[in-house]
Amino acid sequence: MFDLSKFSLKGKVAVVTGGGRGIGQAIAFGFAKSGAKVVVTSRKAQDLEATVTEIKTFGGEAFPLPAHLGKMDEIQKMVNTVMDRFGRIDILVNNAGASPAMGSVLESDERLWDTIMNLNLKGVYFVSQAVARIMKKQGGGKIINIASIDGFNPEPGVSVYSVSKAGVRMITRAFASELAPMNIQVNTIAPGPISTKMMNSHWAHLAPEEAEKAKAALEKMLPTGRIGQPDEIVGAALYLASEASNYTTGTEIVIDGGILLQGLK
Ligand SMILES: NC(=O)c1ccc[n+]([C@@H]2O[C@H](COP(=O)([O-])OP(=O)(O)OC[C@H]3O[C@@H](n4cnc5c(N)ncnc54)[C@H](OP(=O)(O)O)[C@@H]3O)[C@@H](O)[C@H]2O)c1
């Protein structure tokens, strides 16, 4: 009979990138509530400290670790620090992501490309590589990559981001196929519109009234009729981080309010 304790993360060490706000913070809260020791890492120490303080209020264990995850030296330093402190890494969530500007394919420049690719692709690949080497020695682990529905259908104005998220889906498949024999499961969560700073930045350049209209138009396009909340990603992350998913690898969970059903953006 299925044992519900397989969903527990008790005693596991988890690293959640971009854990200081938005989806990453929600996942960090969920993991800590499930018993994991959670390392949250991103650039802004203040956001990380606030997340850790919140986790401690409900008796969880967490550790803030500032790092720029688009830089190779900072990636290795981050992983080394986690190992010095905890001695193992059982779960990695590659959640940190950037979508800093909108612009047509005719306008996107090299700087935008490098900013997005350095974090969304190079960062995800090499954080995964550094952690997977540790997981191999440990005899197993879980890697969860946060992609996007934009990695399925390109969103007009965010082509570089869309390309990066399609790449994240392939990072999952490439790592999953090589690491499966080492008992390391690698999977993707692909969110649709979720109410976070990144989502809201889509409308930041608009006047408040126009922003409301744009938001209402998006909600109308969503079969569920509303934009999702960061908490709505947590259940899937808990499943993919836990022993309940030991036979699940190289696959994708889309959490998008049904928007891909209609091929809509
Ligand atoms: N919200 C959505 O609708 C949506 C939809 C699909 C996919 N996603 C994906 O979900 C993930 C989380 O996004 P979100 O919506 O929660 O966005 P968010 O609120 O903007 O959070 C992004 C996180 O990434 C961190 N980050 C950014 N640049 C970084 C860098 N160079 N090094 C380390 N950390 C960095 C940020 O922290 P610092 O600024 O402190 O570094 C922040 O914690 C992203 O991968 C995003 O692409 C979001």
GROMACS .gro file of C-alpha atoms and ligand atoms in nm:
model
  313
    1MET     CA    1   0.000   0.000   0.000
    2PHE     CA    2   0.125   0.347  -0.080
    3ASP     CA    3   0.294   0.509   0.216
    4LEU     CA    4   0.205   0.879   0.249
    5SER     CA    5   0.537   0.946   0.422
    6LYS     CA    6   0.698   0.917   0.076
    7PHE     CA    7   0.581   1.275   0.022
    8SER     CA    8   0.779   1.397   0.323
    9LEU     CA    9   1.105   1.591   0.282
   10LYS     CA   10   1.206   1.538   0.645
   11GLY     CA   11   1.583   1.571   0.688
   12LYS     CA   12   1.649   1.645   0.319
   13VAL     CA   13   1.876   1.933   0.217
   14ALA     CA   14   1.721   2.145  -0.060
   15VAL     CA   15   1.864   2.433  -0.261
   16VAL     CA   16   1.606   2.668  -0.414
   17THR     CA   17   1.748   2.927  -0.651
   18GLY     CA   18   1.556   3.253  -0.669
   19GLY     CA   19   1.412   3.160  -0.330
   20GLY     CA   20   1.381   3.518  -0.204
   21ARG     CA   21   1.048   3.598  -0.368
   22GLY     CA   22   0.773   3.479  -0.602
   23ILE     CA   23   0.754   3.114  -0.704
   24GLY     CA   24   1.091   3.023  -0.549
   25GLN     CA   25   0.989   3.164  -0.213
   26ALA     CA   26   0.661   2.970  -0.219
   27ILE     CA   27   0.851   2.650  -0.296
   28ALA     CA   28   1.102   2.724  -0.016
   29PHE     CA   29   0.815   2.769   0.231
   30GLY     CA   30   0.654   2.444   0.114
   31PHE     CA   31   0.977   2.245   0.139
   32ALA     CA   32   1.054   2.383   0.486
   33LYS     CA   33   0.701   2.296   0.604
   34SER     CA   34   0.761   1.944   0.474
   35GLY     CA   35   1.074   1.912   0.691
   36ALA     CA   36   1.358   2.001   0.452
   37LYS     CA   37   1.653   2.221   0.541
   38VAL     CA   38   1.625   2.485   0.271
   39VAL     CA   39   1.904   2.696   0.125
   40VAL     CA   40   1.762   2.997  -0.059
   41THR     CA   41   1.993   3.167  -0.305
   42SER     CA   42   1.965   3.472  -0.532
   43ARG     CA   43   2.138   3.811  -0.557
   44LYS     CA   44   1.949   4.018  -0.297
   45ALA     CA   45   2.049   3.925   0.057
   46GLN     CA   46   1.758   4.122   0.203
   47ASP     CA   47   1.493   3.911   0.026
   48LEU     CA   48   1.671   3.592   0.130
   49GLU     CA   49   1.693   3.703   0.495
   50ALA     CA   50   1.320   3.785   0.494
   51THR     CA   51   1.236   3.441   0.353
   52VAL     CA   52   1.452   3.268   0.612
   53THR     CA   53   1.298   3.473   0.895
   54GLU     CA   54   0.950   3.370   0.779
   55ILE     CA   55   1.051   3.003   0.762
   56LYS     CA   56   1.188   3.020   1.117
   57THR     CA   57   0.855   3.160   1.245
   58PHE     CA   58   0.687   2.827   1.169
   59GLY     CA   59   0.978   2.622   1.306
   60GLY     CA   60   1.147   2.547   0.973
   61GLU     CA   61   1.518   2.546   0.899
   62ALA     CA   62   1.661   2.769   0.627
   63PHE     CA   63   1.982   2.940   0.524
   64PRO     CA   64   2.028   3.251   0.303
   65LEU     CA   65   2.305   3.239   0.047
   66PRO     CA   66   2.348   3.540  -0.183
   67ALA     CA   67   2.492   3.458  -0.528
   68HIS     CA   68   2.471   3.573  -0.889
   69LEU     CA   69   2.384   3.248  -1.063
   70GLY     CA   70   2.477   3.365  -1.410
   71LYS     CA   71   2.845   3.365  -1.309
   72MET     CA   72   3.051   3.045  -1.302
   73ASP     CA   73   3.268   3.141  -1.004
   74GLU     CA   74   2.965   3.234  -0.793
   75ILE     CA   75   2.786   2.911  -0.887
   76GLN     CA   76   3.074   2.695  -0.763
   77LYS     CA   77   3.116   2.910  -0.451
   78MET     CA   78   2.746   2.876  -0.373
   79VAL     CA   79   2.756   2.497  -0.406
   80ASN     CA   80   3.076   2.473  -0.199
   81THR     CA   81   2.919   2.682   0.078
   82VAL     CA   82   2.613   2.455   0.092
   83MET     CA   83   2.841   2.151   0.115
   84ASP     CA   84   3.056   2.310   0.389
   85ARG     CA   85   2.746   2.382   0.592
   86PHE     CA   86   2.522   2.080   0.529
   87GLY     CA   87   2.750   1.815   0.377
   88ARG     CA   88   2.495   1.705   0.115
   89ILE     CA   89   2.235   1.825  -0.137
   90ASP     CA   90   1.927   1.608  -0.190
   91ILE     CA   91   1.709   1.847  -0.390
   92LEU     CA   92   1.787   2.128  -0.632
   93VAL     CA   93   1.521   2.362  -0.771
   94ASN     CA   94   1.651   2.572  -1.059
   95ASN     CA   95   1.393   2.845  -1.026
   96ALA     CA   96   1.589   3.173  -1.063
   97GLY     CA   97   1.504   3.326  -1.396
   98ALA     CA   98   1.520   3.657  -1.574
   99SER     CA   99   1.293   3.826  -1.825
  100PRO     CA  100   1.427   4.181  -1.803
  101ALA     CA  101   1.285   4.348  -2.113
  102MET     CA  102   1.038   4.313  -2.395
  103GLY     CA  103   1.121   4.371  -2.758
  104SER     CA  104   1.055   4.223  -3.098
  105VAL     CA  105   1.295   3.980  -3.266
  106LEU     CA  106   1.402   4.278  -3.477
  107GLU     CA  107   1.513   4.473  -3.169
  108SER     CA  108   1.656   4.225  -2.916
  109ASP     CA  109   2.027   4.289  -2.874
  110GLU     CA  110   2.329   4.092  -2.760
  111ARG     CA  111   2.320   4.237  -2.407
  112LEU     CA  112   1.963   4.115  -2.353
  113TRP     CA  113   2.054   3.774  -2.500
  114ASP     CA  114   2.354   3.739  -2.268
  115THR     CA  115   2.166   3.853  -1.956
  116ILE     CA  116   1.887   3.603  -2.012
  117MET     CA  117   2.097   3.312  -2.137
  118ASN     CA  118   2.364   3.350  -1.866
  119LEU     CA  119   2.105   3.292  -1.595
  120ASN     CA  120   1.824   3.094  -1.758
  121LEU     CA  121   2.044   2.851  -1.950
  122LYS     CA  122   2.410   2.865  -1.845
  123GLY     CA  123   2.314   2.903  -1.479
  124VAL     CA  124   2.063   2.617  -1.487
  125TYR     CA  125   2.307   2.389  -1.673
  126PHE     CA  126   2.611   2.450  -1.454
  127VAL     CA  127   2.430   2.463  -1.117
  128SER     CA  128   2.278   2.129  -1.218
  129GLN     CA  129   2.618   1.993  -1.320
  130ALA     CA  130   2.786   2.095  -0.993
  131VAL     CA  131   2.502   1.954  -0.783
  132ALA     CA  132   2.463   1.637  -0.991
  133ARG     CA  133   2.831   1.551  -0.926
  134ILE     CA  134   2.751   1.562  -0.554
  135MET     CA  135   2.426   1.366  -0.595
  136LYS     CA  136   2.611   1.096  -0.789
  137LYS     CA  137   2.848   1.046  -0.495
  138GLN     CA  138   2.552   1.043  -0.254
  139GLY     CA  139   2.368   0.779  -0.456
  140GLY     CA  140   2.080   0.993  -0.578
  141GLY     CA  141   1.887   1.319  -0.576
  142LYS     CA  142   1.618   1.532  -0.734
  143ILE     CA  143   1.654   1.823  -0.976
  144ILE     CA  144   1.354   2.036  -1.069
  145ASN     CA  145   1.384   2.295  -1.344
  146ILE     CA  146   1.132   2.577  -1.369
  147ALA     CA  147   1.069   2.642  -1.739
  148SER     CA  148   0.760   2.821  -1.875
  149ILE     CA  149   0.475   2.774  -2.119
  150ASP     CA  150   0.672   3.026  -2.326
  151GLY     CA  151   0.913   2.738  -2.387
  152PHE     CA  152   0.628   2.562  -2.575
  153ASN     CA  153   0.481   2.858  -2.765
  154PRO     CA  154   0.680   3.178  -2.821
  155GLU     CA  155   0.527   3.482  -2.658
  156PRO     CA  156   0.544   3.788  -2.884
  157GLY     CA  157   0.793   4.039  -2.744
  158VAL     CA  158   0.982   3.791  -2.528
  159SER     CA  159   1.153   3.576  -2.788
  160VAL     CA  160   1.487   3.546  -2.608
  161TYR     CA  161   1.315   3.438  -2.288
  162SER     CA  162   1.103   3.188  -2.485
  163VAL     CA  163   1.415   3.041  -2.648
  164SER     CA  164   1.581   3.011  -2.306
  165LYS     CA  165   1.283   2.829  -2.157
  166ALA     CA  166   1.269   2.585  -2.450
  167GLY     CA  167   1.635   2.522  -2.367
  168VAL     CA  168   1.551   2.458  -2.002
  169ARG     CA  169   1.312   2.183  -2.112
  170MET     CA  170   1.597   2.021  -2.306
  171ILE     CA  171   1.839   2.058  -2.012
  172THR     CA  172   1.589   1.851  -1.812
  173ARG     CA  173   1.576   1.579  -2.077
  174ALA     CA  174   1.953   1.574  -2.133
  175PHE     CA  175   2.035   1.551  -1.762
  176ALA     CA  176   1.751   1.306  -1.694
  177SER     CA  177   1.867   1.061  -1.957
  178GLU     CA  178   2.229   1.056  -1.841
  179LEU     CA  179   2.158   1.066  -1.469
  180ALA     CA  180   1.873   0.813  -1.443
  181PRO     CA  181   2.115   0.521  -1.381
  182MET     CA  182   2.260   0.720  -1.089
  183ASN     CA  183   1.918   0.745  -0.920
  184ILE     CA  184   1.896   1.118  -0.996
  185GLN     CA  185   1.555   1.224  -1.123
  186VAL     CA  186   1.533   1.546  -1.326
  187ASN     CA  187   1.199   1.704  -1.419
  188THR     CA  188   1.047   2.029  -1.540
  189ILE     CA  189   0.765   2.240  -1.405
  190ALA     CA  190   0.632   2.477  -1.670
  191PRO     CA  191   0.417   2.750  -1.518
  192GLY     CA  192   0.173   2.968  -1.705
  193PRO     CA  193   0.086   3.317  -1.577
  194ILE     CA  194   0.158   3.339  -1.203
  195SER     CA  195   0.121   3.659  -1.003
  196THR     CA  196   0.479   3.762  -0.916
  197LYS     CA  197   0.714   4.056  -0.969
  198MET     CA  198   0.815   3.905  -1.306
  199MET     CA  199   0.456   3.873  -1.422
  200ASN     CA  200   0.370   4.224  -1.309
  201SER     CA  201   0.675   4.368  -1.486
  202HIS     CA  202   0.495   4.290  -1.814
  203TRP     CA  203   0.264   4.580  -1.736
  204ALA     CA  204   0.509   4.806  -1.554
  205HIS     CA  205   0.556   5.033  -1.856
  206LEU     CA  206   0.179   5.094  -1.887
  207ALA     CA  207  -0.037   5.354  -1.713
  208PRO     CA  208  -0.236   5.193  -1.426
  209GLU     CA  209  -0.561   5.190  -1.624
  210GLU     CA  210  -0.393   5.032  -1.926
  211ALA     CA  211  -0.219   4.778  -1.702
  212GLU     CA  212  -0.558   4.676  -1.555
  213LYS     CA  213  -0.698   4.634  -1.905
  214ALA     CA  214  -0.402   4.419  -2.013
  215LYS     CA  215  -0.440   4.203  -1.702
  216ALA     CA  216  -0.814   4.163  -1.758
  217ALA     CA  217  -0.749   4.064  -2.121
  218LEU     CA  218  -0.506   3.794  -2.007
  219GLU     CA  219  -0.751   3.664  -1.749
  220LYS     CA  220  -1.018   3.642  -2.017
  221MET     CA  221  -0.786   3.427  -2.229
  222LEU     CA  222  -0.725   3.185  -1.943
  223PRO     CA  223  -0.972   2.894  -1.933
  224THR     CA  224  -0.966   2.917  -1.552
  225GLY     CA  225  -1.048   3.288  -1.577
  226ARG     CA  226  -0.772   3.398  -1.342
  227ILE     CA  227  -0.396   3.434  -1.305
  228GLY     CA  228  -0.237   3.172  -1.076
  229GLN     CA  229  -0.065   3.225  -0.741
  230PRO     CA  230   0.290   3.111  -0.649
  231ASP     CA  231   0.146   2.861  -0.397
  232GLU     CA  232  -0.017   2.675  -0.685
  233ILE     CA  233   0.324   2.557  -0.805
  234VAL     CA  234   0.423   2.411  -0.468
  235GLY     CA  235   0.230   2.080  -0.478
  236ALA     CA  236   0.403   1.971  -0.799
  237ALA     CA  237   0.742   2.077  -0.661
  238LEU     CA  238   0.681   1.875  -0.343
  239TYR     CA  239   0.591   1.567  -0.548
  240LEU     CA  240   0.897   1.598  -0.773
  241ALA     CA  241   1.127   1.660  -0.473
  242SER     CA  242   1.000   1.362  -0.277
  243GLU     CA  243   1.040   0.984  -0.293
  244ALA     CA  244   0.686   0.964  -0.430
  245SER     CA  245   0.835   1.059  -0.769
  246ASN     CA  246   1.122   0.808  -0.780
  247TYR     CA  247   0.995   0.657  -1.110
  248THR     CA  248   0.933   1.000  -1.268
  249THR     CA  249   1.215   1.148  -1.470
  250GLY     CA  250   1.268   1.357  -1.784
  251THR     CA  251   0.911   1.476  -1.785
  252GLU     CA  252   0.713   1.799  -1.746
  253ILE     CA  253   0.428   1.923  -1.532
  254VAL     CA  254   0.248   2.217  -1.690
  255ILE     CA  255   0.064   2.441  -1.441
  256ASP     CA  256  -0.096   2.708  -1.653
  257GLY     CA  257  -0.466   2.747  -1.578
  258GLY     CA  258  -0.530   2.555  -1.901
  259ILE     CA  259  -0.391   2.820  -2.133
  260LEU     CA  260  -0.194   2.574  -2.348
  261LEU     CA  261  -0.516   2.377  -2.408
  262GLN     CA  262  -0.629   2.643  -2.645
  263GLY     CA  263  -0.292   2.723  -2.796
  264LEU     CA  264  -0.346   3.070  -2.652
  265LYS     CA  265  -0.090   3.308  -2.514
  266LIG     N1  266   0.552   3.442  -1.292
  266LIG     C1  267   0.520   3.380  -1.404
  266LIG     O1  268   0.415   3.405  -1.463
  266LIG     C2  269   0.611   3.273  -1.460
  266LIG     C3  270   0.562   3.196  -1.567
  266LIG     C4  271   0.642   3.097  -1.620
  266LIG     C5  272   0.768   3.074  -1.568
  266LIG     N2  273   0.813   3.149  -1.465
  266LIG     C6  274   0.949   3.119  -1.413
  266LIG     O2  275   0.942   3.097  -1.274
  266LIG     C7  276   1.067   3.132  -1.216
  266LIG     C8  277   1.044   3.225  -1.100
  266LIG     O3  278   0.989   3.345  -1.150
  266LIG     P1  279   0.898   3.445  -1.065
  266LIG     O4  280   0.777   3.471  -1.144
  266LIG     O5  281   0.887   3.399  -0.925
  266LIG     O6  282   0.987   3.576  -1.081
  266LIG     P2  283   1.051   3.679  -0.978
  266LIG     O7  284   0.955   3.712  -0.871
  266LIG     O8  285   1.104   3.787  -1.064
  266LIG     O9  286   1.171   3.595  -0.915
  266LIG     C9  287   1.288   3.568  -0.986
  266LIG    C10  288   1.393   3.519  -0.888
  266LIG    O10  289   1.514   3.495  -0.959
  266LIG    C11  290   1.620   3.562  -0.889
  266LIG     N3  291   1.726   3.603  -0.979
  266LIG    C12  292   1.716   3.687  -1.085
  266LIG     N4  293   1.834   3.705  -1.143
  266LIG    C13  294   1.924   3.630  -1.071
  266LIG    C14  295   2.063   3.606  -1.081
  266LIG     N5  296   2.137   3.663  -1.177
  266LIG     N6  297   2.121   3.524  -0.990
  266LIG    C15  298   2.048   3.466  -0.893
  266LIG     N7  299   1.915   3.483  -0.879
  266LIG    C16  300   1.855   3.565  -0.967
  266LIG    C17  301   1.552   3.681  -0.823
  266LIG    O11  302   1.627   3.729  -0.711
  266LIG     P3  303   1.734   3.849  -0.716
  266LIG    O12  304   1.673   3.959  -0.797
  266LIG    O13  305   1.755   3.880  -0.572
  266LIG    O14  306   1.857   3.791  -0.778
  266LIG    C18  307   1.422   3.621  -0.780
  266LIG    O15  308   1.436   3.556  -0.656
  266LIG    C19  309   1.152   3.192  -1.328
  266LIG    O16  310   1.239   3.096  -1.381
  266LIG    C20  311   1.048   3.231  -1.432
  266LIG    O17  312   1.102   3.234  -1.562
  266LIG    C21  313   0.738   3.248  -1.410
   0.00000   0.00000   0.00000
